[in-house]
Coordinates of C-alpha atoms in Angstrom, one line a residue:
Chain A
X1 CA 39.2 9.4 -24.6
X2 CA 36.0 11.2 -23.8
X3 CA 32.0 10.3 -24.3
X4 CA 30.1 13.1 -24.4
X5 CA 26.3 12.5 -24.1
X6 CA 23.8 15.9 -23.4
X7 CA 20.8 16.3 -22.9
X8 CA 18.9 19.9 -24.2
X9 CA 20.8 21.5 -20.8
X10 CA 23.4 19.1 -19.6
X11 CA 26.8 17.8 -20.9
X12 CA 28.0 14.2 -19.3
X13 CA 31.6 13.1 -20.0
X14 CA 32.4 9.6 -19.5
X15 CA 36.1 8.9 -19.7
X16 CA 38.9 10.7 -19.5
X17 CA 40.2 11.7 -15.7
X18 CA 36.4 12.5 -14.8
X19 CA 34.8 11.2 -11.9
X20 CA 32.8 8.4 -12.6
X21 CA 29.1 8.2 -14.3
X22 CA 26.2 6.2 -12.7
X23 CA 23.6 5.3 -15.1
X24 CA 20.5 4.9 -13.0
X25 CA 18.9 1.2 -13.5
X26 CA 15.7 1.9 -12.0
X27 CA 13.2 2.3 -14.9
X28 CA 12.7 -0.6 -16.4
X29 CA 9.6 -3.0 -15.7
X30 CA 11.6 -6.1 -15.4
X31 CA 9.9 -7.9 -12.3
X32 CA 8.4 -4.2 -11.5
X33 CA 4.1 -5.2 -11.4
X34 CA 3.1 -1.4 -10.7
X35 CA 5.4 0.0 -13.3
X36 CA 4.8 -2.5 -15.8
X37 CA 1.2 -2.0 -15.6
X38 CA 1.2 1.5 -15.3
X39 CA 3.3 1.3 -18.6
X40 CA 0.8 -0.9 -20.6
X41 CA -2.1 2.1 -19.5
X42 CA 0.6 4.8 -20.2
X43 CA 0.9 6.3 -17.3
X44 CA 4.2 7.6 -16.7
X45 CA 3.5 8.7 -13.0
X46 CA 6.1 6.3 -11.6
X47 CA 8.4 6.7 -14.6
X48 CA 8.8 10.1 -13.6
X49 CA 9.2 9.5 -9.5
X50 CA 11.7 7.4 -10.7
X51 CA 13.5 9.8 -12.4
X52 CA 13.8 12.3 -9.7
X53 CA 14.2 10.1 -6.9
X54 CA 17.5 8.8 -8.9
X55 CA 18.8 12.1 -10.3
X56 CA 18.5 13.4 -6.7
X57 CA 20.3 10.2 -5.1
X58 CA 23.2 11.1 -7.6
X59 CA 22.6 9.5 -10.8
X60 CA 24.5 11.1 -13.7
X61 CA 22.3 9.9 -16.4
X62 CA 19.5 7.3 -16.9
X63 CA 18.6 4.5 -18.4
X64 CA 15.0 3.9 -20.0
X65 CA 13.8 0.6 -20.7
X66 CA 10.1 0.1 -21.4
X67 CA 10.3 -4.4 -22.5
X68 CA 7.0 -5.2 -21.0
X69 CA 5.9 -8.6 -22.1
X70 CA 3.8 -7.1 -25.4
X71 CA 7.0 -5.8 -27.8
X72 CA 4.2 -4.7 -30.2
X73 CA 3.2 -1.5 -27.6
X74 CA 7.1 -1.2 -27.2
X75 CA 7.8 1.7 -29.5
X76 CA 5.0 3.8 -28.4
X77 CA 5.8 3.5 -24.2
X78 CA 9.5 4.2 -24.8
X79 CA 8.4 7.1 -26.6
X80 CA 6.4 8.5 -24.2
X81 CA 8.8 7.4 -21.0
X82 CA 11.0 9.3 -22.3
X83 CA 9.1 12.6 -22.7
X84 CA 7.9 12.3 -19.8
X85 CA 12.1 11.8 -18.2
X86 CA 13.2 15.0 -20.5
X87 CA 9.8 16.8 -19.0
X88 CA 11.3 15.9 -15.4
X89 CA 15.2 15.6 -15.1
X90 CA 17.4 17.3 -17.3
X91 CA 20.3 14.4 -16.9
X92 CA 21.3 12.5 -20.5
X93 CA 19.4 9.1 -21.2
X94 CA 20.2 5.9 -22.2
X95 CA 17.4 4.5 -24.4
X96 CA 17.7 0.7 -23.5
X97 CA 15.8 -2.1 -26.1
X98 CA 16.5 -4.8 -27.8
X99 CA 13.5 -4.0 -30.1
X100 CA 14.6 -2.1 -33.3
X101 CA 11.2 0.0 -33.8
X102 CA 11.9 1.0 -30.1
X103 CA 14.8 2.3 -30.5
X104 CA 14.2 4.2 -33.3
X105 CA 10.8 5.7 -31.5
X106 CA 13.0 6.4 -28.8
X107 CA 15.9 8.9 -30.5
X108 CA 13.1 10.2 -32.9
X109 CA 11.9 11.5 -30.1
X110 CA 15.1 12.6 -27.9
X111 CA 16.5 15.9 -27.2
X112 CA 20.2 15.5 -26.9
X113 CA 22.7 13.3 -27.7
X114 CA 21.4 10.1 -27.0
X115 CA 23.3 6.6 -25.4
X116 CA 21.7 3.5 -27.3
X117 CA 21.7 1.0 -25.2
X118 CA 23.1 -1.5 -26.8
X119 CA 24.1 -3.6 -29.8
X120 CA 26.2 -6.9 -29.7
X121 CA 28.7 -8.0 -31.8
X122 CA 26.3 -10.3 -34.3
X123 CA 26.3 -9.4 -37.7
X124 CA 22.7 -8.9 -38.0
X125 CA 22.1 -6.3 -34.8
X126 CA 25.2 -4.7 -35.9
X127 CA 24.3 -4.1 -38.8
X128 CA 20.3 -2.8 -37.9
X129 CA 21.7 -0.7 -34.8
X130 CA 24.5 1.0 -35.9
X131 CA 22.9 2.8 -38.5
X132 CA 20.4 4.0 -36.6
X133 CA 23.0 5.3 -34.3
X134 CA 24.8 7.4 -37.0
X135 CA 21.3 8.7 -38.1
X136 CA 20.5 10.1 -35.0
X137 CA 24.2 11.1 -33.6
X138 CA 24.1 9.3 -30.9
X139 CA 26.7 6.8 -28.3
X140 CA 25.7 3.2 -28.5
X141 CA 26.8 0.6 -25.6
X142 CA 28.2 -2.4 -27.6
X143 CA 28.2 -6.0 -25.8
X144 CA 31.4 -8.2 -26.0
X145 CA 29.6 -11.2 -27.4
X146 CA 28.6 -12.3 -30.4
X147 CA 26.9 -15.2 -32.6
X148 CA 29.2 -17.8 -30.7
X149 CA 27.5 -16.6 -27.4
X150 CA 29.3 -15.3 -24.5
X151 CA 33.0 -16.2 -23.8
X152 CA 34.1 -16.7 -20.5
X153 CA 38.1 -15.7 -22.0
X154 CA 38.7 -12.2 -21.8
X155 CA 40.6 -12.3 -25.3
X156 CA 37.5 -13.8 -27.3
X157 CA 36.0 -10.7 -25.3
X158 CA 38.6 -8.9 -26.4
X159 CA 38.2 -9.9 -30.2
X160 CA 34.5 -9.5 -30.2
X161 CA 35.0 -5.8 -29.2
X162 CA 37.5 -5.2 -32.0
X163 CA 35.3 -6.4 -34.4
X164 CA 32.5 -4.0 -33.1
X165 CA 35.0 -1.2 -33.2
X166 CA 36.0 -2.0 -37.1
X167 CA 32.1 -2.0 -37.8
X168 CA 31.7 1.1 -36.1
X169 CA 34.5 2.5 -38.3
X170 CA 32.7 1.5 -41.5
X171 CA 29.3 3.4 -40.3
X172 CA 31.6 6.3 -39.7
X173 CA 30.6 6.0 -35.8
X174 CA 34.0 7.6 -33.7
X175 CA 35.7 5.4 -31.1
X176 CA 34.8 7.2 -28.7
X177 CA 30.7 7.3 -29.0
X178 CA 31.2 3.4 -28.1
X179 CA 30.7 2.3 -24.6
X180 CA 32.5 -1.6 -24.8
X181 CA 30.7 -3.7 -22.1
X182 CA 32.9 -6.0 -20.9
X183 CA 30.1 -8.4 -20.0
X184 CA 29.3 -9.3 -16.0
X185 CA 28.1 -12.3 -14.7
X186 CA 27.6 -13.7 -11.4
X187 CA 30.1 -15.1 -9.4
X188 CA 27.9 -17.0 -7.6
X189 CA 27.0 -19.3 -11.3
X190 CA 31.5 -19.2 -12.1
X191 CA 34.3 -18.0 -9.3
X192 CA 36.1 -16.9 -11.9
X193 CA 33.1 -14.4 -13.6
X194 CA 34.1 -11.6 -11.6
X195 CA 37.7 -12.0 -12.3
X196 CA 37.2 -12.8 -16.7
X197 CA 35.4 -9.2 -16.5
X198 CA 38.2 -7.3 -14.5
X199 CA 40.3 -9.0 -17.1
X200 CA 38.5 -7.9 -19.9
X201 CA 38.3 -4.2 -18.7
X202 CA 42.0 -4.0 -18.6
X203 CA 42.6 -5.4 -21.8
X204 CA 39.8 -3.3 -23.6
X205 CA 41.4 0.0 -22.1
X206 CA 45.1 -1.2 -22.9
X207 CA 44.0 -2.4 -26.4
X208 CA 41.8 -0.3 -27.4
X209 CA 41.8 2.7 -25.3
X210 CA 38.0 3.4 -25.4
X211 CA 35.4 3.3 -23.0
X212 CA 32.8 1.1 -21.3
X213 CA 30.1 0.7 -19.1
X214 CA 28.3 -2.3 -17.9
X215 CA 25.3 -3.3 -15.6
X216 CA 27.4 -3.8 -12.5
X217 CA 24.9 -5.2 -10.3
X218 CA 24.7 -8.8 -12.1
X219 CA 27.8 -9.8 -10.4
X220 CA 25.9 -10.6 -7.2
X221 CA 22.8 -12.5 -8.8
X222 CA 21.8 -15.2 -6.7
X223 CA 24.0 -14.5 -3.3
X224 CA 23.4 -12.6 0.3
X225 CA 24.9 -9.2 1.0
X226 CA 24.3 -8.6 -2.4
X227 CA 25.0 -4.5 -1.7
X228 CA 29.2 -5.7 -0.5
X229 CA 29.6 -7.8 -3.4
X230 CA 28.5 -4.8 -5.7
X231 CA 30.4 -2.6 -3.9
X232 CA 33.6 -3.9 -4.0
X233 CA 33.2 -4.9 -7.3
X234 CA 32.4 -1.8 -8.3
X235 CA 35.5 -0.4 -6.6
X236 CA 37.7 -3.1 -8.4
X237 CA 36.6 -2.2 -11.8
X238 CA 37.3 1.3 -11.4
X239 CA 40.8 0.4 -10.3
X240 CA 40.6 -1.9 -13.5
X241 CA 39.6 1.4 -15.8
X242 CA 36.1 0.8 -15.8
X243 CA 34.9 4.7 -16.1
X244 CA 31.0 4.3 -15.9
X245 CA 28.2 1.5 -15.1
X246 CA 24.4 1.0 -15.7
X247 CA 23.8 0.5 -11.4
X248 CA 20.9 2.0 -8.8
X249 CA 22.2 5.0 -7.3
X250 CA 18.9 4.7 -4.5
X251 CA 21.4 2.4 -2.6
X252 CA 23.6 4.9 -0.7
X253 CA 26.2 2.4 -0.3
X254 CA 26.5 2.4 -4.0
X255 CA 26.8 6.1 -4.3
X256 CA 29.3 6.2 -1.1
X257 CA 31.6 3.7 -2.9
X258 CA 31.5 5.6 -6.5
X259 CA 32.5 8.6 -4.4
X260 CA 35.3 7.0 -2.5
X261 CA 36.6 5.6 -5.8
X262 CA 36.7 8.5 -7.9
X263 CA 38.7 10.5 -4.6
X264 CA 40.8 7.3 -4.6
X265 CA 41.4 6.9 -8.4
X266 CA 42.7 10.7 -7.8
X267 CA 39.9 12.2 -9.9
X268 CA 38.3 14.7 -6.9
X269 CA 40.8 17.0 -6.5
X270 CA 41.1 17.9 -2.8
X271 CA 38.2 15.8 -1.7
X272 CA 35.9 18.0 -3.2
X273 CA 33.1 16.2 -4.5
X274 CA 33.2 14.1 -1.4
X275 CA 33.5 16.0 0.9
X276 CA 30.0 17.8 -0.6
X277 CA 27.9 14.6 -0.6
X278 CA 28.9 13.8 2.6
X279 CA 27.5 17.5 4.0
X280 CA 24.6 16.9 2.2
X281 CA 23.8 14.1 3.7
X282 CA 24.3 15.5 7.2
X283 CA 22.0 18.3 6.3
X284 CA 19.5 15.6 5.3
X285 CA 19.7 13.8 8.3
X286 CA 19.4 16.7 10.3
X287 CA 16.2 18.3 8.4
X288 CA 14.9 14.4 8.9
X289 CA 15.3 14.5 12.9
Chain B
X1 CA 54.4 -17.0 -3.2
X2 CA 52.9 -18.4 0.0
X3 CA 54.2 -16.3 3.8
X4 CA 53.5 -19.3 6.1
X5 CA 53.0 -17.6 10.3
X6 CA 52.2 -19.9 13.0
X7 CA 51.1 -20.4 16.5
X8 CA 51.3 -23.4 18.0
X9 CA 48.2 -24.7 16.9
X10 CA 47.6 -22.6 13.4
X11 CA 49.1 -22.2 10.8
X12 CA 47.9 -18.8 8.4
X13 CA 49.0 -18.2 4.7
X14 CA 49.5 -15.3 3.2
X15 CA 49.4 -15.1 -0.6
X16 CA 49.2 -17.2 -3.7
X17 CA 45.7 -18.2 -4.0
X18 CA 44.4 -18.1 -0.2
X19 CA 42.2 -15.9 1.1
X20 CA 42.9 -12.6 2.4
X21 CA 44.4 -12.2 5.4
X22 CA 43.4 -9.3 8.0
X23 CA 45.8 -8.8 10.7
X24 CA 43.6 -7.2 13.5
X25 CA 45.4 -3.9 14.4
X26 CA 43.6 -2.5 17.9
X27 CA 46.1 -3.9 20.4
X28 CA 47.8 -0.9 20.1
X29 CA 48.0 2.4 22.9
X30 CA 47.9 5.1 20.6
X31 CA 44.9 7.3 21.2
X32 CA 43.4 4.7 23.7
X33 CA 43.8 6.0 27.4
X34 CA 42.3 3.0 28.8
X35 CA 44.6 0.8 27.3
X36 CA 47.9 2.6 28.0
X37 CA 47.2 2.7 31.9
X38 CA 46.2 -0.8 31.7
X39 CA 49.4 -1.6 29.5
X40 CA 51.5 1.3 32.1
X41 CA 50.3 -0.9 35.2
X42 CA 50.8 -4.3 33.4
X43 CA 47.2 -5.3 33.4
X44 CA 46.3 -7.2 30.7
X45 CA 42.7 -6.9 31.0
X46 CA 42.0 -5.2 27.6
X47 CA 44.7 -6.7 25.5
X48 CA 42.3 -10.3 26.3
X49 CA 39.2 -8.9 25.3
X50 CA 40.7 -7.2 22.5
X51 CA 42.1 -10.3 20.8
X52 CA 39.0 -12.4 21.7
X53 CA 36.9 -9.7 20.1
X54 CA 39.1 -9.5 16.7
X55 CA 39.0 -13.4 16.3
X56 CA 35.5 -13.4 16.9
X57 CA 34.5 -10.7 14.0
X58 CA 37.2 -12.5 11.8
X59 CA 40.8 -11.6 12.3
X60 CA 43.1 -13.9 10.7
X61 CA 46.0 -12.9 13.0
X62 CA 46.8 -10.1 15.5
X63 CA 49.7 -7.2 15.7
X64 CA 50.5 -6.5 19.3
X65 CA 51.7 -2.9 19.7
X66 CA 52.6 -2.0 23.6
X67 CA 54.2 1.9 22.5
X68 CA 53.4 3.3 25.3
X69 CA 55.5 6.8 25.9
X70 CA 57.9 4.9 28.0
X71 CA 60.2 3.4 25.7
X72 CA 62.5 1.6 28.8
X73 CA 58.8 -0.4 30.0
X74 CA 57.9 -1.5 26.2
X75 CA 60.1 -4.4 26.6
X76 CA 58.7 -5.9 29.7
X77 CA 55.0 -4.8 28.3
X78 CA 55.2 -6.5 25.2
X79 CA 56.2 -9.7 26.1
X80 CA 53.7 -9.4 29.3
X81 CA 51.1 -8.6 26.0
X82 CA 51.9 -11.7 23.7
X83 CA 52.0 -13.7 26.5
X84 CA 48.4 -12.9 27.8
X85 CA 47.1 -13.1 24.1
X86 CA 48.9 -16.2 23.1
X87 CA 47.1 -17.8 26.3
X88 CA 43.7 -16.0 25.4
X89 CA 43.4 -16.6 21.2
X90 CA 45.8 -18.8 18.8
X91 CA 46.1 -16.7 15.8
X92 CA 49.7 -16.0 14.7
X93 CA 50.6 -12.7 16.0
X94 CA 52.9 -9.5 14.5
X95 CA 55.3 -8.2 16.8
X96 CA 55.4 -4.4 16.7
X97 CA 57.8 -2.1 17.2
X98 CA 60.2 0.2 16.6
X99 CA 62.0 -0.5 19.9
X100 CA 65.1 -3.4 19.4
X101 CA 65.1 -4.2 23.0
X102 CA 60.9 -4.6 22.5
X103 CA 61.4 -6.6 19.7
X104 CA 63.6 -9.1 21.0
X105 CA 61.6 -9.4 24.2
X106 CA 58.5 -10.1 22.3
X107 CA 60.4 -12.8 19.6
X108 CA 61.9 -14.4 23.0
X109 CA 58.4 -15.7 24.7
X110 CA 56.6 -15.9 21.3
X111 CA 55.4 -19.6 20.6
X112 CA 54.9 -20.2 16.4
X113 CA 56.6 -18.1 13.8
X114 CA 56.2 -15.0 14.5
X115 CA 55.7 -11.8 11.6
X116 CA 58.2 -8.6 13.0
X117 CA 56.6 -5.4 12.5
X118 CA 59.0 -3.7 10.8
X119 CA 62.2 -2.9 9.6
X120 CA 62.7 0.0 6.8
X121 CA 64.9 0.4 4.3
X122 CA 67.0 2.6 5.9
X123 CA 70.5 0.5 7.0
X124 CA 70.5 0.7 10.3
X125 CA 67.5 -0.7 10.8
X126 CA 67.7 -3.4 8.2
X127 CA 71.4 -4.2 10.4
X128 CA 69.6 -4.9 13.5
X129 CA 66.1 -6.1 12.6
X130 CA 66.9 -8.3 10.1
X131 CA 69.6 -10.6 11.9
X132 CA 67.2 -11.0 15.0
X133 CA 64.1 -11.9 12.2
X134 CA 66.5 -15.1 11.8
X135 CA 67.6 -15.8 14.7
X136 CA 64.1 -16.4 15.6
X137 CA 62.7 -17.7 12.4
X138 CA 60.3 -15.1 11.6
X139 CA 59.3 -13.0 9.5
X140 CA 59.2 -10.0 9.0
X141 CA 56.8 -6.5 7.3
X142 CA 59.3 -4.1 5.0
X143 CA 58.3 -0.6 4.8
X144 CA 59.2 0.8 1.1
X145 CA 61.1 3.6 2.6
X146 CA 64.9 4.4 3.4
X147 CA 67.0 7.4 4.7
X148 CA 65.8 9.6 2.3
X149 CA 62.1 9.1 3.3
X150 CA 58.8 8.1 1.8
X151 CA 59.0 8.6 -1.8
X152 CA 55.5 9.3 -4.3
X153 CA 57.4 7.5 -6.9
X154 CA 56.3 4.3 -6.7
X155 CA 59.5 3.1 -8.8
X156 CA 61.6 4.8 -6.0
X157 CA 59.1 2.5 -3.7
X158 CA 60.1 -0.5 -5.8
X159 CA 63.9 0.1 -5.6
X160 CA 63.7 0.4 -1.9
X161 CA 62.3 -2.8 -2.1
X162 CA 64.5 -4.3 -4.4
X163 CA 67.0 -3.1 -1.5
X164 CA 65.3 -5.0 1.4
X165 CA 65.1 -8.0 -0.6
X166 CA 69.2 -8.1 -1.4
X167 CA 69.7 -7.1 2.7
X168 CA 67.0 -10.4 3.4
X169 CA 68.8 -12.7 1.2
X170 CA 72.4 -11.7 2.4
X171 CA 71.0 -12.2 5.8
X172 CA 69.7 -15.6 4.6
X173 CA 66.1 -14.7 5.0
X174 CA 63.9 -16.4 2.3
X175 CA 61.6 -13.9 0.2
X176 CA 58.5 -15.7 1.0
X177 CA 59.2 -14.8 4.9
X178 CA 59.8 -10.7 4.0
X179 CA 56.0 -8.7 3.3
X180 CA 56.7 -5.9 1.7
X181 CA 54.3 -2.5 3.0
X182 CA 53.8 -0.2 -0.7
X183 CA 53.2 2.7 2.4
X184 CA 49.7 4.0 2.2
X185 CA 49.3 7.6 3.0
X186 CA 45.9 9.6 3.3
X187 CA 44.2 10.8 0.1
X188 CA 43.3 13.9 1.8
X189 CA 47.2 15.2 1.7
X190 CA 47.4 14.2 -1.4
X191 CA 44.7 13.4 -4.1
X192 CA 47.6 11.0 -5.9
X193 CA 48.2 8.9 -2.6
X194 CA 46.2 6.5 -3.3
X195 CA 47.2 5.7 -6.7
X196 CA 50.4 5.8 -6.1
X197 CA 50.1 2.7 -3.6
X198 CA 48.1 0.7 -5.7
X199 CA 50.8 1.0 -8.6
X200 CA 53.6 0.1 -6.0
X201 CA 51.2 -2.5 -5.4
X202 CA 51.1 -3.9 -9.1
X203 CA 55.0 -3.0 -9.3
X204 CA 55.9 -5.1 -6.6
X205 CA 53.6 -8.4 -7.9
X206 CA 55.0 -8.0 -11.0
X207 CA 58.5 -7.1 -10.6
X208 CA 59.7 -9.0 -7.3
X209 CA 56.4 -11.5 -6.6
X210 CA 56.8 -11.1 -3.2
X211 CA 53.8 -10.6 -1.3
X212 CA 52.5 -7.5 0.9
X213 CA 50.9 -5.7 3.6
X214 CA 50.1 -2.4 4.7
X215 CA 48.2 -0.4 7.2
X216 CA 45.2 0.3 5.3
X217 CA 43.2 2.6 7.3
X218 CA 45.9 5.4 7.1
X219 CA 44.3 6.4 3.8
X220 CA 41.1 7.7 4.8
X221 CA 43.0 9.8 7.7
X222 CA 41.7 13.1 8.4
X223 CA 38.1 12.4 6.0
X224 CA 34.4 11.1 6.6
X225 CA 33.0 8.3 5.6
X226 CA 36.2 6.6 6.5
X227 CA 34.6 3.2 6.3
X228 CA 33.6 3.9 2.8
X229 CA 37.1 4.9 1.6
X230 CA 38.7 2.0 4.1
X231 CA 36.8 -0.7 1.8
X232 CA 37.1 1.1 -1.2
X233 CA 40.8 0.9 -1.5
X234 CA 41.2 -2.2 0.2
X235 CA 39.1 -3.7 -2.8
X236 CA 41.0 -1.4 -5.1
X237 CA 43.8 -3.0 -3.2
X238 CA 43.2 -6.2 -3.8
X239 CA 42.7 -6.4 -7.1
X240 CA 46.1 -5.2 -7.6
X241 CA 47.4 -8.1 -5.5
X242 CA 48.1 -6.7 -2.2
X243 CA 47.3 -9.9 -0.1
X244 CA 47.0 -9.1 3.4
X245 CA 46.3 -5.8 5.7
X246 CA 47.0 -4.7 9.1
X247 CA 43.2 -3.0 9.7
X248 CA 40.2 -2.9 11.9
X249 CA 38.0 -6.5 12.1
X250 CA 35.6 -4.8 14.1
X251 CA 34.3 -3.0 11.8
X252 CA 31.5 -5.4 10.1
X253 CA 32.2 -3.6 6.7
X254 CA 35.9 -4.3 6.4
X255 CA 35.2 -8.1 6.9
X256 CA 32.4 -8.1 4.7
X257 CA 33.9 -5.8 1.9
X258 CA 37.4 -8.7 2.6
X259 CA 35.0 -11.4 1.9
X260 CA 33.5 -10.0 -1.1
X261 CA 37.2 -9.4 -2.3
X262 CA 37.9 -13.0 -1.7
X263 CA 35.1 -14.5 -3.9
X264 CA 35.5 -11.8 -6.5
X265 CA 39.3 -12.5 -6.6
X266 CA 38.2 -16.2 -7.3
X267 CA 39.8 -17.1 -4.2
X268 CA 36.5 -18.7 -2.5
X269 CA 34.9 -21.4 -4.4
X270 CA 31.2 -21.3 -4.6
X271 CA 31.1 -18.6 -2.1
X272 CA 31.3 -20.9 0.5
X273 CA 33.3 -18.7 3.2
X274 CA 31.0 -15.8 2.0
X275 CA 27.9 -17.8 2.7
X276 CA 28.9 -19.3 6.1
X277 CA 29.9 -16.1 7.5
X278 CA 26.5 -14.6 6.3
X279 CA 24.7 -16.8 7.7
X280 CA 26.7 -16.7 11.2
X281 CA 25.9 -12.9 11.4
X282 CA 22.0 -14.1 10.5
X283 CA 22.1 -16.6 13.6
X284 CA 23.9 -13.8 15.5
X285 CA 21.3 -11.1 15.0
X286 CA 18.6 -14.0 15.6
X287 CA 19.8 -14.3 18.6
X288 CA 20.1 -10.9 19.7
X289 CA 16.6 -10.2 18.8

C-alpha cells in the first residue's frame, strides 16, 4: 500500500518498498521561547530557517505545528507558517493541531496534498476531522486510542485502529490516505512501552496492511543517550514495518540510521542512496576544513 | 531457552529474558600484523591487553581465534592464548577454529564451559566437532550451512538447522548448549542479505526456539559508515530474537546501540544497566578531562 502526499512540485510515497520518510519535527513552538514569540508577532523568519535547515539535513516532508499557548491566534499563524514553508521548501507538509479552525485554515490554504496531522479514535474528533479531510483531499495520521485513553495492549491498539479504518470507510477516505500511529511512549515511564509499540506495528501491518507513522523520538523521554535509544528504536520499527515517523532529521545520527535501515530492509538497491549521503557528507567536511 | 557458559568464577546466559550478550571478537590474527608475530613467537602480550580492554568497554565474553597461516602451530598457540586470557579476565571464552587438533587443545586447558566456534552443517564436520563438544561439556556455535554451501533461502537456512539439531541430539548434546549462526553476509553483495538473516532469525525463534549468534560486523563489509549499518542491524537483529553476537566492544556505539536494545527489548528494568553504564562513561570522561 502506498501514501502519496505532494506538494505543487514534489511527490512523497510512504509505503510500499520505498525508502523510508522522515517527517521533520522541528517547527513547532513547544518549549521553543524564540519561535513561540516570533509566532505570536508573526514573523516566520525562524519558521522558514527551519524549514531549510531540515529539508537540507534530509527531511522528506514536514510537519507544521503552530499550538502557542493562545488557540484563539492558532488558525491565523498556521496559516501563514505554512505559506511561508511552501514559499521556502518544496517538500509535502504535515499540518499538525489539535484545534479544528486550525486545521481547516491550514488546508484552505495548502498547495498539494496535504497530511492532517492527526485524529484519534473518539467519536467526536472523528467525526469533526475526517470530514475535513475528505473536503480537502488530503492523508490524515490517525492515533490508536480512543475515549478509553491509551492502551498499553497492542490488540485494544489494534481495535481502536479498526474502528478508525471503518469510519474512514464511511467518509469515503481510502485505506491508504491513513497513517495508523501505533502510539510511543517512553520506556523509561513502562519497560514494556517500547516493546507494546513494536507489537502494535506488526499487527497493524499484518491486519490491516496500511501504513503508519509516529513521533519516534518519545520513546527516550526522560533518559541519557537519548540519540541511541532513538536510534535503535527507530531501526527496530522499521524491521517491525514501520515505513515513516514524525523525528528531527538535524541529528545526523538519526538520518545515518534511516539510511542504514532502508539499505538493510533491502530498499536501496546497490547502496545507492547511501552511498550518496555518505559522499555528501565528505564533501561537506571537506569545504568545512 | 537459556545457553548457560562459564568460567570458573562466572557464569553468562544467553537467551530467554537476559540481556544481550556480546562476545568480544578482536583476539583474532586476521588483518592484524602485530598480533600474528606476537601469536607466531608465542608472546602473549596483546592477547592480555586485548581481553582486558573488551571487558572493560563491556564484553560479556571473549572468542579466542589464534589462525595464524601455520595451521601445525595453531594448536600450541591457542591453548598458550586461553591460558594467558583465562589468567588475565574471567569471562567465558569461545574457542575458535576450524582446526580439530586446535580445538581440542584449546577445550583441554579451558577452565568453565567452554562455547566451540563452530561446526557446520556439512557431516564431516558435525562427526568430529560435535563428539569432542561433549566430551568436554561445551557448547558449541552452528553455522546454517552444509555441503552445498550458504543458501539465501532462509527456509534452506532453517533445514540445515533442523539438521544440526538431530546430529546434537544423536550426539546427546542438549539444544540449549547448540547457538545456531542464521550467517550474515554483507549488504553490499547483495541488497537482500540482510533480510534474509533477520527472517532466518525469526524462522529459527519460532520454529526450533533455540537461540543464536552470529558475526555481525560481516554485513557492513566493503561499505562506509560501517558503524551505522553494524548497530542498525544488530537492533534490527534483536528485535527478531537473535540473542547474542560475536562483534567489536570497542566500539562505544555497538555497546551503547546493545544497551538501548536491551531496555527497548524489555530486558532491563527501569533502565538501570543503561543508566549505570551512562553514568560510568560520564565519570570516565570526568576524569579524563
Amino acid at each position: 500500500m502506498e501514501t502519496i502526499l505532494s506538494s505543487p512540485s514534489r511527490q512523497v510515497i510512504i509505503g510500499g518498498d520505498h525508502p523510508f520518510v522522515i517527517i521533520g519535527e522541528r517547527i513547532n513552538p513547544t518549549g521553543r521561547k524564540v519561535l513561540t514569540e516570533q509566532m505570536l508577532a508573526m514573523k516566520m523568519d525562524m519558521v522558514r530557517s527551519d524549514a531549510l535547515k531540515q529539508v537540507a539535513a534530509g527531511a522528506h516532508m514536514l510537519d507544521i505545528n503552530a499550538g502557542v499557548p493562545d488557540d484563539g491566534v492558532e488558525p491565523a499563524i498556521l496559516k501563514a507558517a505554512i505559506q511561508a514553508v511552501q514559499e521556502t521548501v518544496d517538500v509535502p507538509l504535515s499540518i499538525d493541531s489539535s484545534v479544528i479552525a486550525a486545521l481547516e485554515a491550514g488546508l484552505s490554504v495548502y498547495q498539494g496534498k496535504a497530511l492532517v496531522n492527526s485524529v484519534t479514535g473518539e467519536d467526536e474528533r472523528l467525526e469533526v476531522v475526517l470530514p475535513l479531510v475528505k473536503k480537502y483531499g488530503a492523508a490524515v495520521i490517525a492515533i490508536a486510542n480512543d475515549e478509553t485513553g491509551i492502551s498499553n495492549d497492542p490488540q485494544v491498539r489494534l481495535q481502536v485502529a479498526q474502528k478508525i479504518m471503518k469510519h474512514a470507510e464511511h467518509y469515503h477516505i481510502p485505506p491508504e490516505d491513513v497513517l495508523i500511529d501505533p502510539l510511543v511512549l517512553t520506556v523509561s515511564a513502562d519497560t514494556q512501552a517500547a516493546q507494546n509499540t513494536l507489537e502494535t506495528i506488526r499487527l497493524i501491518k499484518e491486519r490491516l496492511g496500511v501504513n503508519m507513522t509516529c513521533g519516534a523520538s518519545n520513546v527516550s523521554f526522560g533518559l541519557p543517550w537519548r540519540e541511541h535509544i532513538n536510534t535503535t528504536f527507530l531501526a527496530m520499527a522499521m524491521a517491525a514495518g514501520l515505513p515513516s515517523a514524525i523525528t528531527n532529521p538535524l541529528k545526523p545520527e538519526i538520518r545515518r540510521a534511516v539510511l542504514a535501515g532502508d539499505l538493510l530492509m533491502g530498499h536501496d538497491a546497490f547502496a545507492g542512496q547511501f552511498i550518496a549521503a555518505y559522499r555528501a557528507q565528505q564533501e561537506q567536511q571537506v569545504k568545512a576544513d
